[in-house]
Amino acid sequence: MKRSFSAKSAILLAGAGLAMQAGAAQAKVSVVCPIYDRGTQTLSVKVGTGCMSTSSRLKNQNVQVTVDQDRALITVSGGFVFHASASGIGTADCMGAKNVTLETDGVEPRRYSVAYKDEPLGTLDLLGDAETIDCLPTSRTGRWLSAATMNVAHFKDWAFDPDGAWKDWRGSSITALLEPILGNHPEGMEGRPEIAIEMSKARWNRMSFQKPPKSAANFIAIEIERHGFADDSVSGDRYLAAAIQTDGGWKISRLWSQQMCARGEFAGQWTAAPCP
C-alpha cells in the first residue's frame, strides 16, 4: 500500500550560523525529521533545506513523501527552488532555512527504511514506545559523525536464536562475514528480485537489556532486506545484524530476522512467525 503525503503546514523559518553562497536555484533536502503519533497512527515528516541565507527567496517546493507499507519503505523526493539572487554573497545569518511538514494517517507501526531519492538514510522504528524520532540528515558524512543508540526492545517482534549458527560466522570483511546470507538467495526468482543492504555505526542502549552486554563499544548495524522470492509462501525476508571487529576478523554479536508472507491474513507484512 502506497500513501503520498500532502503539505500540512506553511513553510517555516529555521536555522542559524554560517555564511554561504546565495542565489542557488535549487536546494536539495538536507534533513528529514519524522514524528509518529501511535494513538492516531499519524506520521508527520518535517523536511528541510538546512542552512540558507535570508537573502534566498523561496520560489516553490516540490517535496513529496511516499510510504510503501507493503515494503516498509518511506521515500522523500523533490526539493526547494529559490529565486536567483543579484548579490554574490548572502548574509552570514543563515536564517533563511526552509522547512515543510507533511502528514498522513493510517501508517501502521512497523520498522521502516527511510530514503531520500535513491540514497538510504536509515530506519524509522515505529514499534517502540517513543513517538519522537531523531532527525535523519541526507549527508552521508553527517550520518556517520556519531553512533545512533539502538534499543533491543525494538526487535521484540523479530526472530532471535541465541544459539544460532551465526555465532560461528567469521570474515576478513563485512561482505565475507555475511556470505551465509548473501550467498543463499532463493533460487528460481521471478519478476524483479531486489536486495538492499544498509550499514551504520551504532551503540546499544544498555538499559534495554535484561542482561546488559559486557561491552558498550560501537558496532556496525547491518540491515539486509530481500524481495522477489519465487515462493508461494514467502515473498521476502530481512535481517538486522550487529557486527563487531575482533583480532580474528569480523563476527556477529546478534542477529534478528523476519520474513514477509506471500499469502494469508498477514500477506505483505513482516513477521517472525511461519508463513502459511
PDB file of C-alpha atoms in Angstrom:
ATOM      1  CA  MET A   1       0.000   0.000   0.000  1.00  0.00           C
ATOM      2  CA  LYS A   2       1.494   3.357  -1.025  1.00  0.00           C
ATOM      3  CA  ARG A   3       0.443   6.632   0.572  1.00  0.00           C
ATOM      4  CA  SER A   4       1.509  10.096  -0.569  1.00  0.00           C
ATOM      5  CA  PHE A   5       1.837  12.905   1.950  1.00  0.00           C
ATOM      6  CA  SER A   6       0.133  16.261   1.341  1.00  0.00           C
ATOM      7  CA  ALA A   7       1.559  19.513   2.657  1.00  0.00           C
ATOM      8  CA  LYS A   8       0.002  20.179   6.062  1.00  0.00           C
ATOM      9  CA  SER A   9       1.747  23.305   7.293  1.00  0.00           C
ATOM     10  CA  ALA A  10       3.156  26.504   5.862  1.00  0.00           C
ATOM     11  CA  ILE A  11       6.826  26.973   5.063  1.00  0.00           C
ATOM     12  CA  LEU A  12       8.666  27.684   8.316  1.00  0.00           C
ATOM     13  CA  LEU A  13      11.792  29.692   9.022  1.00  0.00           C
ATOM     14  CA  ALA A  14      14.650  27.991  10.875  1.00  0.00           C
ATOM     15  CA  GLY A  15      18.437  27.727  11.198  1.00  0.00           C
ATOM     16  CA  ALA A  16      21.339  29.903  12.279  1.00  0.00           C
ATOM     17  CA  GLY A  17      25.061  30.298  11.878  1.00  0.00           C
ATOM     18  CA  LEU A  18      27.090  30.044   8.636  1.00  0.00           C
ATOM     19  CA  ALA A  19      27.859  32.222   5.650  1.00  0.00           C
ATOM     20  CA  MET A  20      27.061  30.640   2.290  1.00  0.00           C
ATOM     21  CA  GLN A  21      26.614  31.372  -1.372  1.00  0.00           C
ATOM     22  CA  ALA A  22      23.269  33.000  -2.168  1.00  0.00           C
ATOM     23  CA  GLY A  23      21.202  32.686  -5.301  1.00  0.00           C
ATOM     24  CA  ALA A  24      21.286  28.916  -5.775  1.00  0.00           C
ATOM     25  CA  ALA A  25      18.316  27.964  -7.919  1.00  0.00           C
ATOM     26  CA  GLN A  26      17.806  24.570  -6.340  1.00  0.00           C
ATOM     27  CA  ALA A  27      18.389  23.346  -2.792  1.00  0.00           C
ATOM     28  CA  LYS A  28      18.062  19.685  -2.034  1.00  0.00           C
ATOM     29  CA  VAL A  29      16.614  18.291   1.147  1.00  0.00           C
ATOM     30  CA  SER A  30      19.211  18.267   3.942  1.00  0.00           C
ATOM     31  CA  VAL A  31      17.286  16.782   6.842  1.00  0.00           C
ATOM     32  CA  VAL A  32      14.231  14.563   7.368  1.00  0.00           C
ATOM     33  CA  CYS A  33      12.532  14.648  10.792  1.00  0.00           C
ATOM     34  CA  PRO A  34       9.675  12.149  11.300  1.00  0.00           C
ATOM     35  CA  ILE A  35       7.278  12.206  14.278  1.00  0.00           C
ATOM     36  CA  TYR A  36       4.761   9.416  14.866  1.00  0.00           C
ATOM     37  CA  ASP A  37       1.546   9.566  16.886  1.00  0.00           C
ATOM     38  CA  ARG A  38       0.755   5.982  17.847  1.00  0.00           C
ATOM     39  CA  GLY A  39      -2.763   6.778  19.027  1.00  0.00           C
ATOM     40  CA  THR A  40      -3.924   8.152  15.675  1.00  0.00           C
ATOM     41  CA  GLN A  41      -1.344   6.288  13.554  1.00  0.00           C
ATOM     42  CA  THR A  42      -0.382   9.653  12.090  1.00  0.00           C
ATOM     43  CA  LEU A  43       3.101  10.207  10.723  1.00  0.00           C
ATOM     44  CA  SER A  44       4.358  13.794  10.330  1.00  0.00           C
ATOM     45  CA  VAL A  45       7.599  14.405   8.447  1.00  0.00           C
ATOM     46  CA  LYS A  46       9.381  17.762   8.548  1.00  0.00           C
ATOM     47  CA  VAL A  47      11.650  18.116   5.512  1.00  0.00           C
ATOM     48  CA  GLY A  48      14.177  20.958   5.450  1.00  0.00           C
ATOM     49  CA  THR A  49      16.893  22.630   3.377  1.00  0.00           C
ATOM     50  CA  GLY A  50      19.336  23.085   6.229  1.00  0.00           C
ATOM     51  CA  CYS A  51      21.327  26.332   6.416  1.00  0.00           C
ATOM     52  CA  MET A  52      20.317  29.043   3.901  1.00  0.00           C
ATOM     53  CA  SER A  53      20.932  32.800   3.770  1.00  0.00           C
ATOM     54  CA  THR A  54      17.985  35.151   4.454  1.00  0.00           C
ATOM     55  CA  SER A  55      18.649  36.669   1.027  1.00  0.00           C
ATOM     56  CA  SER A  56      17.488  33.422  -0.555  1.00  0.00           C
ATOM     57  CA  ARG A  57      13.842  33.882  -1.559  1.00  0.00           C
ATOM     58  CA  LEU A  58      11.839  30.690  -1.852  1.00  0.00           C
ATOM     59  CA  LYS A  59      10.117  30.293  -5.233  1.00  0.00           C
ATOM     60  CA  ASN A  60       8.421  26.951  -4.699  1.00  0.00           C
ATOM     61  CA  GLN A  61       8.962  23.449  -3.381  1.00  0.00           C
ATOM     62  CA  ASN A  62       8.066  20.044  -4.768  1.00  0.00           C
ATOM     63  CA  VAL A  63       8.859  17.874  -1.766  1.00  0.00           C
ATOM     64  CA  GLN A  64       6.953  14.595  -1.657  1.00  0.00           C
ATOM     65  CA  VAL A  65       6.970  11.736   0.826  1.00  0.00           C
ATOM     66  CA  THR A  66       5.712   8.291  -0.140  1.00  0.00           C
ATOM     67  CA  VAL A  67       5.012   5.485   2.309  1.00  0.00           C
ATOM     68  CA  ASP A  68       5.045   1.957   0.895  1.00  0.00           C
ATOM     69  CA  GLN A  69       3.705  -0.110   3.767  1.00  0.00           C
ATOM     70  CA  ASP A  70       3.995  -3.396   1.863  1.00  0.00           C
ATOM     71  CA  ARG A  71       7.754  -2.888   1.526  1.00  0.00           C
ATOM     72  CA  ALA A  72       8.147  -0.975   4.809  1.00  0.00           C
ATOM     73  CA  LEU A  73       9.766   1.906   2.894  1.00  0.00           C
ATOM     74  CA  ILE A  74       9.434   5.691   3.291  1.00  0.00           C
ATOM     75  CA  THR A  75      10.861   7.732   0.395  1.00  0.00           C
ATOM     76  CA  VAL A  76      11.410  11.502   0.294  1.00  0.00           C
ATOM     77  CA  SER A  77      11.801  13.153  -3.121  1.00  0.00           C
ATOM     78  CA  GLY A  78      11.921  16.634  -4.622  1.00  0.00           C
ATOM     79  CA  GLY A  79      13.424  19.746  -3.082  1.00  0.00           C
ATOM     80  CA  PHE A  80      13.186  23.533  -2.748  1.00  0.00           C
ATOM     81  CA  VAL A  81      13.544  26.080  -5.583  1.00  0.00           C
ATOM     82  CA  PHE A  82      14.782  29.629  -4.882  1.00  0.00           C
ATOM     83  CA  HIS A  83      14.763  32.825  -6.962  1.00  0.00           C
ATOM     84  CA  ALA A  84      18.145  33.784  -8.381  1.00  0.00           C
ATOM     85  CA  SER A  85      19.877  36.455  -6.290  1.00  0.00           C
ATOM     86  CA  ALA A  86      21.517  39.560  -7.729  1.00  0.00           C
ATOM     87  CA  SER A  87      24.048  39.666  -4.901  1.00  0.00           C
ATOM     88  CA  GLY A  88      27.048  37.411  -4.882  1.00  0.00           C
ATOM     89  CA  ILE A  89      27.244  36.541  -1.204  1.00  0.00           C
ATOM     90  CA  GLY A  90      24.387  36.283   1.264  1.00  0.00           C
ATOM     91  CA  THR A  91      24.450  37.463   4.834  1.00  0.00           C
ATOM     92  CA  ALA A  92      26.112  35.269   7.427  1.00  0.00           C
ATOM     93  CA  ASP A  93      22.969  34.713   9.498  1.00  0.00           C
ATOM     94  CA  CYS A  94      21.744  31.521   7.822  1.00  0.00           C
ATOM     95  CA  MET A  95      18.200  32.275   8.981  1.00  0.00           C
ATOM     96  CA  GLY A  96      16.695  31.535   5.584  1.00  0.00           C
ATOM     97  CA  ALA A  97      16.439  27.777   6.036  1.00  0.00           C
ATOM     98  CA  LYS A  98      13.105  26.458   4.808  1.00  0.00           C
ATOM     99  CA  ASN A  99      11.103  23.524   6.111  1.00  0.00           C
ATOM    100  CA  VAL A 100       7.822  21.982   5.142  1.00  0.00           C
ATOM    101  CA  THR A 101       5.850  19.473   7.224  1.00  0.00           C
ATOM    102  CA  LEU A 102       3.844  16.745   5.520  1.00  0.00           C
ATOM    103  CA  GLU A 103       1.415  14.452   7.243  1.00  0.00           C
ATOM    104  CA  THR A 104      -0.593  11.281   6.647  1.00  0.00           C
ATOM    105  CA  ASP A 105      -2.604   8.917   8.786  1.00  0.00           C
ATOM    106  CA  GLY A 106      -3.206   5.181   8.702  1.00  0.00           C
ATOM    107  CA  VAL A 107       0.525   4.421   8.975  1.00  0.00           C
ATOM    108  CA  GLU A 108       0.822   1.065  10.696  1.00  0.00           C
ATOM    109  CA  PRO A 109       3.545   0.633  13.338  1.00  0.00           C
ATOM    110  CA  ARG A 110       6.424  -1.182  11.659  1.00  0.00           C
ATOM    111  CA  ARG A 111      10.145  -0.770  11.228  1.00  0.00           C
ATOM    112  CA  TYR A 112      10.571   1.282   8.049  1.00  0.00           C
ATOM    113  CA  SER A 113      13.563   2.047   5.871  1.00  0.00           C
ATOM    114  CA  VAL A 114      13.868   5.761   5.025  1.00  0.00           C
ATOM    115  CA  ALA A 115      15.433   7.071   1.802  1.00  0.00           C
ATOM    116  CA  TYR A 116      15.945  10.417   0.088  1.00  0.00           C
ATOM    117  CA  LYS A 117      15.578   9.721  -3.627  1.00  0.00           C
ATOM    118  CA  ASP A 118      17.851   6.686  -4.140  1.00  0.00           C
ATOM    119  CA  GLU A 119      20.003   7.304  -1.055  1.00  0.00           C
ATOM    120  CA  PRO A 120      19.179   5.282   2.095  1.00  0.00           C
ATOM    121  CA  LEU A 121      19.119   7.440   5.232  1.00  0.00           C
ATOM    122  CA  GLY A 122      18.424   4.934   7.976  1.00  0.00           C
ATOM    123  CA  THR A 123      15.480   3.300   9.678  1.00  0.00           C
ATOM    124  CA  LEU A 124      12.358   4.523  11.425  1.00  0.00           C
ATOM    125  CA  ASP A 125      11.228   2.121  14.135  1.00  0.00           C
ATOM    126  CA  LEU A 126       7.570   2.705  14.984  1.00  0.00           C
ATOM    127  CA  LEU A 127       7.313  -0.444  17.110  1.00  0.00           C
ATOM    128  CA  GLY A 128       8.863   1.184  20.189  1.00  0.00           C
ATOM    129  CA  ASP A 129       7.164   3.411  22.726  1.00  0.00           C
ATOM    130  CA  ALA A 130       8.809   6.684  21.709  1.00  0.00           C
ATOM    131  CA  GLU A 131       6.750   8.958  19.459  1.00  0.00           C
ATOM    132  CA  THR A 132       9.535  11.399  18.533  1.00  0.00           C
ATOM    133  CA  ILE A 133      12.283  10.163  16.217  1.00  0.00           C
ATOM    134  CA  ASP A 134      15.670  11.822  15.758  1.00  0.00           C
ATOM    135  CA  CYS A 135      16.179  13.714  12.510  1.00  0.00           C
ATOM    136  CA  LEU A 136      17.946  11.915   9.679  1.00  0.00           C
ATOM    137  CA  PRO A 137      20.492  14.005   7.708  1.00  0.00           C
ATOM    138  CA  THR A 138      20.788  13.333   3.985  1.00  0.00           C
ATOM    139  CA  SER A 139      24.571  13.859   4.084  1.00  0.00           C
ATOM    140  CA  ARG A 140      26.399  10.545   4.402  1.00  0.00           C
ATOM    141  CA  THR A 141      29.180  12.280   6.346  1.00  0.00           C
ATOM    142  CA  GLY A 142      26.673  13.682   8.797  1.00  0.00           C
ATOM    143  CA  ARG A 143      25.130  10.270   9.371  1.00  0.00           C
ATOM    144  CA  TRP A 144      28.491   8.768  10.328  1.00  0.00           C
ATOM    145  CA  LEU A 145      29.611  11.500  12.719  1.00  0.00           C
ATOM    146  CA  SER A 146      28.139   9.810  15.771  1.00  0.00           C
ATOM    147  CA  ALA A 147      26.762   6.420  16.662  1.00  0.00           C
ATOM    148  CA  ALA A 148      22.998   6.018  16.878  1.00  0.00           C
ATOM    149  CA  THR A 149      21.639   4.421  20.037  1.00  0.00           C
ATOM    150  CA  MET A 150      19.623   1.270  19.367  1.00  0.00           C
ATOM    151  CA  ASN A 151      17.115  -0.303  21.726  1.00  0.00           C
ATOM    152  CA  VAL A 152      16.999  -4.109  21.807  1.00  0.00           C
ATOM    153  CA  ALA A 153      13.293  -3.921  22.685  1.00  0.00           C
ATOM    154  CA  HIS A 154      12.636  -2.686  19.143  1.00  0.00           C
ATOM    155  CA  PHE A 155      13.247  -6.241  17.930  1.00  0.00           C
ATOM    156  CA  LYS A 156      10.675  -7.932  20.148  1.00  0.00           C
ATOM    157  CA  ASP A 157       8.676  -8.908  17.046  1.00  0.00           C
ATOM    158  CA  TRP A 158      11.737 -10.321  15.272  1.00  0.00           C
ATOM    159  CA  ALA A 159      13.084 -13.882  15.455  1.00  0.00           C
ATOM    160  CA  PHE A 160      16.257 -14.283  17.517  1.00  0.00           C
ATOM    161  CA  ASP A 161      18.086 -17.583  18.016  1.00  0.00           C
ATOM    162  CA  PRO A 162      20.762 -17.122  20.721  1.00  0.00           C
ATOM    163  CA  ASP A 163      22.328 -20.480  19.851  1.00  0.00           C
ATOM    164  CA  GLY A 164      22.232 -19.990  16.095  1.00  0.00           C
ATOM    165  CA  ALA A 165      24.978 -20.956  13.654  1.00  0.00           C
ATOM    166  CA  TRP A 166      25.636 -17.244  13.040  1.00  0.00           C
ATOM    167  CA  LYS A 167      27.742 -17.203  16.202  1.00  0.00           C
ATOM    168  CA  ASP A 168      30.437 -19.133  14.317  1.00  0.00           C
ATOM    169  CA  TRP A 169      30.452 -16.890  11.240  1.00  0.00           C
ATOM    170  CA  ARG A 170      33.737 -15.038  10.664  1.00  0.00           C
ATOM    171  CA  GLY A 171      35.018 -12.849   7.861  1.00  0.00           C
ATOM    172  CA  SER A 172      38.003 -10.711   6.965  1.00  0.00           C
ATOM    173  CA  SER A 173      35.450  -8.118   5.762  1.00  0.00           C
ATOM    174  CA  ILE A 174      31.784  -7.439   6.433  1.00  0.00           C
ATOM    175  CA  THR A 175      30.931  -8.769   2.978  1.00  0.00           C
ATOM    176  CA  ALA A 176      32.700 -12.055   3.733  1.00  0.00           C
ATOM    177  CA  LEU A 177      31.019 -12.183   7.135  1.00  0.00           C
ATOM    178  CA  LEU A 178      27.570 -12.004   5.524  1.00  0.00           C
ATOM    179  CA  GLU A 179      28.230 -14.632   2.871  1.00  0.00           C
ATOM    180  CA  PRO A 180      25.896 -17.196   4.554  1.00  0.00           C
ATOM    181  CA  ILE A 181      23.053 -14.715   3.960  1.00  0.00           C
ATOM    182  CA  LEU A 182      24.103 -13.016   0.736  1.00  0.00           C
ATOM    183  CA  GLY A 183      25.173 -16.278  -0.876  1.00  0.00           C
ATOM    184  CA  ASN A 184      21.933 -18.009  -0.002  1.00  0.00           C
ATOM    185  CA  HIS A 185      19.451 -16.036  -2.072  1.00  0.00           C
ATOM    186  CA  PRO A 186      16.482 -18.256  -3.003  1.00  0.00           C
ATOM    187  CA  GLU A 187      16.800 -19.749  -6.447  1.00  0.00           C
ATOM    188  CA  GLY A 188      14.252 -19.588  -9.208  1.00  0.00           C
ATOM    189  CA  MET A 189      13.317 -15.961  -8.518  1.00  0.00           C
ATOM    190  CA  GLU A 190      10.864 -14.401 -10.915  1.00  0.00           C
ATOM    191  CA  GLY A 191       9.963 -10.816 -11.791  1.00  0.00           C
ATOM    192  CA  ARG A 192      12.387  -8.201 -10.453  1.00  0.00           C
ATOM    193  CA  PRO A 193      14.292  -9.558  -7.445  1.00  0.00           C
ATOM    194  CA  GLU A 194      15.571  -6.901  -5.052  1.00  0.00           C
ATOM    195  CA  ILE A 195      18.168  -6.833  -2.307  1.00  0.00           C
ATOM    196  CA  ALA A 196      19.088  -3.785  -0.212  1.00  0.00           C
ATOM    197  CA  ILE A 197      21.929  -3.524   2.306  1.00  0.00           C
ATOM    198  CA  GLU A 198      22.462  -0.630   4.700  1.00  0.00           C
ATOM    199  CA  MET A 199      25.200  -0.207   7.300  1.00  0.00           C
ATOM    200  CA  SER A 200      25.553   2.374  10.045  1.00  0.00           C
ATOM    201  CA  LYS A 201      27.590   2.845  13.203  1.00  0.00           C
ATOM    202  CA  ALA A 202      25.523   2.182  16.337  1.00  0.00           C
ATOM    203  CA  ARG A 203      25.643   1.635  20.076  1.00  0.00           C
ATOM    204  CA  TRP A 204      23.265  -0.357  22.282  1.00  0.00           C
ATOM    205  CA  ASN A 205      21.098   1.233  24.931  1.00  0.00           C
ATOM    206  CA  ARG A 206      22.308  -0.999  27.755  1.00  0.00           C
ATOM    207  CA  MET A 207      19.208  -0.248  29.844  1.00  0.00           C
ATOM    208  CA  SER A 208      17.076  -2.086  27.263  1.00  0.00           C
ATOM    209  CA  PHE A 209      18.693  -5.445  28.099  1.00  0.00           C
ATOM    210  CA  GLN A 210      17.637  -7.746  30.931  1.00  0.00           C
ATOM    211  CA  LYS A 211      21.281  -8.806  30.961  1.00  0.00           C
ATOM    212  CA  PRO A 212      23.344  -5.906  29.551  1.00  0.00           C
ATOM    213  CA  PRO A 213      26.216  -6.785  27.177  1.00  0.00           C
ATOM    214  CA  LYS A 214      29.686  -6.712  28.712  1.00  0.00           C
ATOM    215  CA  SER A 215      30.904  -4.089  26.278  1.00  0.00           C
ATOM    216  CA  ALA A 216      29.300  -0.775  25.385  1.00  0.00           C
ATOM    217  CA  ALA A 217      31.564  -0.330  22.353  1.00  0.00           C
ATOM    218  CA  ASN A 218      30.217   0.776  18.988  1.00  0.00           C
ATOM    219  CA  PHE A 219      29.256  -1.831  16.414  1.00  0.00           C
ATOM    220  CA  ILE A 220      28.130  -1.830  12.786  1.00  0.00           C
ATOM    221  CA  ALA A 221      24.389  -2.283  12.370  1.00  0.00           C
ATOM    222  CA  ILE A 222      23.745  -4.114   9.092  1.00  0.00           C
ATOM    223  CA  GLU A 223      20.261  -4.234   7.614  1.00  0.00           C
ATOM    224  CA  ILE A 224      19.574  -6.614   4.752  1.00  0.00           C
ATOM    225  CA  GLU A 225      16.210  -6.665   3.001  1.00  0.00           C
ATOM    226  CA  ARG A 226      15.343  -9.035   0.145  1.00  0.00           C
ATOM    227  CA  HIS A 227      12.210  -9.225  -2.001  1.00  0.00           C
ATOM    228  CA  GLY A 228      11.000 -11.069  -5.090  1.00  0.00           C
ATOM    229  CA  PHE A 229      11.174 -14.675  -3.926  1.00  0.00           C
ATOM    230  CA  ALA A 230       9.553 -17.181  -6.277  1.00  0.00           C
ATOM    231  CA  ASP A 231       7.854 -18.843  -3.328  1.00  0.00           C
ATOM    232  CA  ASP A 232       4.134 -19.384  -2.822  1.00  0.00           C
ATOM    233  CA  SER A 233       4.546 -18.829   0.913  1.00  0.00           C
ATOM    234  CA  VAL A 234       7.335 -16.277   1.470  1.00  0.00           C
ATOM    235  CA  SER A 235       7.882 -13.204  -0.721  1.00  0.00           C
ATOM    236  CA  GLY A 236      10.870 -11.712   1.110  1.00  0.00           C
ATOM    237  CA  ASP A 237      12.947 -11.542   4.262  1.00  0.00           C
ATOM    238  CA  ARG A 238      15.084  -9.109   6.231  1.00  0.00           C
ATOM    239  CA  TYR A 239      17.867  -9.244   8.814  1.00  0.00           C
ATOM    240  CA  LEU A 240      19.428  -6.954  11.379  1.00  0.00           C
ATOM    241  CA  ALA A 241      22.963  -7.980  12.303  1.00  0.00           C
ATOM    242  CA  ALA A 242      25.263  -6.380  14.848  1.00  0.00           C
ATOM    243  CA  ALA A 243      28.841  -6.836  13.593  1.00  0.00           C
ATOM    244  CA  ILE A 244      31.958  -6.225  15.657  1.00  0.00           C
ATOM    245  CA  GLN A 245      35.621  -6.367  14.688  1.00  0.00           C
ATOM    246  CA  THR A 246      37.977  -8.585  16.683  1.00  0.00           C
ATOM    247  CA  ASP A 247      41.586  -9.728  16.325  1.00  0.00           C
ATOM    248  CA  GLY A 248      40.277 -12.712  14.360  1.00  0.00           C
ATOM    249  CA  GLY A 249      38.243 -10.605  11.934  1.00  0.00           C
ATOM    250  CA  TRP A 250      34.592  -9.605  11.861  1.00  0.00           C
ATOM    251  CA  LYS A 251      31.937 -11.533  13.740  1.00  0.00           C
ATOM    252  CA  ILE A 252      28.252 -11.134  14.541  1.00  0.00           C
ATOM    253  CA  SER A 253      27.227 -10.479  18.116  1.00  0.00           C
ATOM    254  CA  ARG A 254      23.461 -10.549  17.467  1.00  0.00           C
ATOM    255  CA  LEU A 255      21.223 -11.415  14.539  1.00  0.00           C
ATOM    256  CA  TRP A 256      17.464 -10.932  14.159  1.00  0.00           C
ATOM    257  CA  SER A 257      15.265 -11.858  11.211  1.00  0.00           C
ATOM    258  CA  GLN A 258      11.749 -11.516   9.824  1.00  0.00           C
ATOM    259  CA  GLN A 259      10.006 -12.708   6.701  1.00  0.00           C
ATOM    260  CA  MET A 260       7.195 -11.343   4.549  1.00  0.00           C
ATOM    261  CA  CYS A 261       4.368 -13.733   3.834  1.00  0.00           C
ATOM    262  CA  ALA A 262       3.038 -14.027   0.279  1.00  0.00           C
ATOM    263  CA  ARG A 263      -0.417 -15.202   1.287  1.00  0.00           C
ATOM    264  CA  GLY A 264      -2.748 -15.498   4.232  1.00  0.00           C
ATOM    265  CA  GLU A 265      -4.260 -12.922   6.560  1.00  0.00           C
ATOM    266  CA  PHE A 266      -0.987 -11.041   7.025  1.00  0.00           C
ATOM    267  CA  ALA A 267       0.327 -11.185   3.463  1.00  0.00           C
ATOM    268  CA  GLY A 268       2.706  -8.314   2.694  1.00  0.00           C
ATOM    269  CA  GLN A 269       3.580  -7.790   6.362  1.00  0.00           C
ATOM    270  CA  TRP A 270       6.773  -8.563   8.253  1.00  0.00           C
ATOM    271  CA  THR A 271       6.541 -11.358  10.811  1.00  0.00           C
ATOM    272  CA  ALA A 272       8.713 -13.713  12.830  1.00  0.00           C
ATOM    273  CA  ALA A 273       6.033 -16.411  12.660  1.00  0.00           C
ATOM    274  CA  PRO A 274       5.982 -19.141   9.978  1.00  0.00           C
ATOM    275  CA  CYS A 275       4.118 -18.162   6.823  1.00  0.00           C
ATOM    276  CA  PRO A 276       1.118 -20.278   5.735  1.00  0.00           C
TER     277      PRO A 276
END
